[in-house]
Every structure is written in C-alpha cells, then in structure tokens.
Amino acid sequence: MKNFKIYLKAKTTWVFHVIFSLGYFLLVQAYVYPTLSFDFSAAFETKTWFELLFMNSFLLVTQYFWFWKPNQKRD
C-alpha cells in the first residue's frame, strides 16, 4: 500500500490520466462523425463522467501492477 501511495503522488501518473481523459472526451464522447464537429453537451451527461471514472480507475490500477510494481528496486 505504501508503494501505491508513492505511485499516486507521481506527476507522470496524473499527466497521463489528464491527457487520456481529455482525449477520451474529445474523440469518443464529444466527436460527431457525420458532421465532423464536436458536441460538448456530452459534458453534462452523468454517463460520460461515470465512464471516465471507471476507465481511469481501471487504468490506474493496471498501470500500477503492470509497469510500476515490477520496476521497483529489490532490497
């Protein structure tokens, strides 16, 4: 648990999640294909925020166990 708290404090973790959230919102939720435009009213839908919360939580835990934990120094 101590390592996970250190992982959460890392700046690169949050930079990735902010970029991912913006990209997901713009390309998946707000982009309207036939008109090639953006519909930002998707920001007012609770479904959008629950999907982002779920995906970010999943990615946060997955990245911790996949990349961060195996690369720690062994004492």
mmCIF file of C-alpha atoms in Angstrom:
data_model
loop_
_atom_site.group_PDB
_atom_site.id
_atom_site.type_symbol
_atom_site.label_atom_id
_atom_site.label_comp_id
_atom_site.label_asym_id
_atom_site.label_seq_id
_atom_site.Cartn_x
_atom_site.Cartn_y
_atom_site.Cartn_z
ATOM 1 C CA MET A 1 0.000 0.000 0.000
ATOM 2 C CA LYS A 2 2.927 2.314 0.684
ATOM 3 C CA ASN A 3 4.204 1.879 -2.882
ATOM 4 C CA PHE A 4 0.740 2.592 -4.278
ATOM 5 C CA LYS A 5 0.607 5.912 -2.405
ATOM 6 C CA ILE A 6 4.011 6.847 -3.834
ATOM 7 C CA TYR A 7 2.729 5.871 -7.283
ATOM 8 C CA LEU A 8 -0.297 8.148 -6.849
ATOM 9 C CA LYS A 9 1.977 11.068 -5.957
ATOM 10 C CA ALA A 10 3.993 10.706 -9.166
ATOM 11 C CA LYS A 11 3.454 13.579 -11.586
ATOM 12 C CA THR A 12 3.656 11.385 -14.688
ATOM 13 C CA THR A 13 0.693 9.328 -13.449
ATOM 14 C CA TRP A 14 -1.597 12.325 -13.329
ATOM 15 C CA VAL A 15 -0.303 13.873 -16.535
ATOM 16 C CA PHE A 16 -1.162 10.659 -18.377
ATOM 17 C CA HIS A 17 -4.638 10.484 -16.842
ATOM 18 C CA VAL A 18 -5.447 14.111 -17.661
ATOM 19 C CA ILE A 19 -4.316 13.663 -21.274
ATOM 20 C CA PHE A 20 -6.221 10.381 -21.530
ATOM 21 C CA SER A 21 -9.382 11.946 -20.084
ATOM 22 C CA LEU A 22 -9.283 14.900 -22.464
ATOM 23 C CA GLY A 23 -8.593 12.669 -25.453
ATOM 24 C CA TYR A 24 -11.340 10.235 -24.478
ATOM 25 C CA PHE A 25 -13.822 13.040 -24.000
ATOM 26 C CA LEU A 26 -12.978 14.758 -27.279
ATOM 27 C CA LEU A 27 -12.659 11.692 -29.510
ATOM 28 C CA VAL A 28 -15.211 9.316 -28.022
ATOM 29 C CA GLN A 29 -17.879 11.387 -26.311
ATOM 30 C CA ALA A 30 -17.926 14.811 -27.993
ATOM 31 C CA TYR A 31 -16.957 13.982 -31.591
ATOM 32 C CA VAL A 32 -19.863 13.691 -34.038
ATOM 33 C CA TYR A 33 -18.761 11.713 -37.095
ATOM 34 C CA PRO A 34 -21.131 12.620 -39.922
ATOM 35 C CA THR A 35 -20.803 16.361 -39.351
ATOM 36 C CA LEU A 36 -17.108 16.217 -38.373
ATOM 37 C CA SER A 37 -17.763 18.522 -35.431
ATOM 38 C CA PHE A 38 -17.779 18.413 -31.641
ATOM 39 C CA ASP A 39 -20.842 18.348 -29.398
ATOM 40 C CA PHE A 40 -19.710 19.500 -25.979
ATOM 41 C CA SER A 41 -23.117 18.928 -24.396
ATOM 42 C CA ALA A 42 -21.796 15.432 -23.615
ATOM 43 C CA ALA A 43 -20.072 17.042 -20.629
ATOM 44 C CA PHE A 44 -23.454 17.459 -18.969
ATOM 45 C CA GLU A 45 -24.303 13.759 -19.119
ATOM 46 C CA THR A 46 -23.538 11.718 -15.999
ATOM 47 C CA LYS A 47 -22.855 8.659 -18.185
ATOM 48 C CA THR A 48 -19.766 10.384 -19.573
ATOM 49 C CA TRP A 49 -18.293 11.044 -16.144
ATOM 50 C CA PHE A 50 -19.009 7.531 -14.871
ATOM 51 C CA GLU A 51 -17.291 6.048 -17.925
ATOM 52 C CA LEU A 52 -14.265 8.305 -17.401
ATOM 53 C CA LEU A 53 -14.133 7.451 -13.693
ATOM 54 C CA PHE A 54 -14.346 3.725 -14.395
ATOM 55 C CA MET A 55 -11.757 3.787 -17.178
ATOM 56 C CA ASN A 56 -9.308 5.940 -15.235
ATOM 57 C CA SER A 57 -9.642 3.747 -12.140
ATOM 58 C CA PHE A 58 -9.036 0.645 -14.225
ATOM 59 C CA LEU A 59 -6.015 2.198 -15.960
ATOM 60 C CA LEU A 60 -4.583 3.492 -12.694
ATOM 61 C CA VAL A 61 -4.599 0.075 -11.038
ATOM 62 C CA THR A 62 -3.495 -1.741 -14.206
ATOM 63 C CA GLN A 63 -0.553 0.585 -14.760
ATOM 64 C CA TYR A 64 0.498 0.207 -11.150
ATOM 65 C CA PHE A 65 0.663 -3.569 -11.293
ATOM 66 C CA TRP A 66 1.946 -3.765 -14.864
ATOM 67 C CA PHE A 67 4.595 -1.043 -15.028
ATOM 68 C CA TRP A 68 5.306 0.452 -11.615
ATOM 69 C CA LYS A 69 5.425 -2.550 -9.270
ATOM 70 C CA PRO A 70 7.739 -4.800 -11.332
ATOM 71 C CA ASN A 71 10.241 -1.962 -11.808
ATOM 72 C CA GLN A 72 10.819 -1.242 -8.133
ATOM 73 C CA LYS A 73 14.277 -1.876 -6.722
ATOM 74 C CA ARG A 74 14.588 -5.171 -4.926
ATOM 75 C CA ASP A 75 16.147 -4.773 -1.488
#
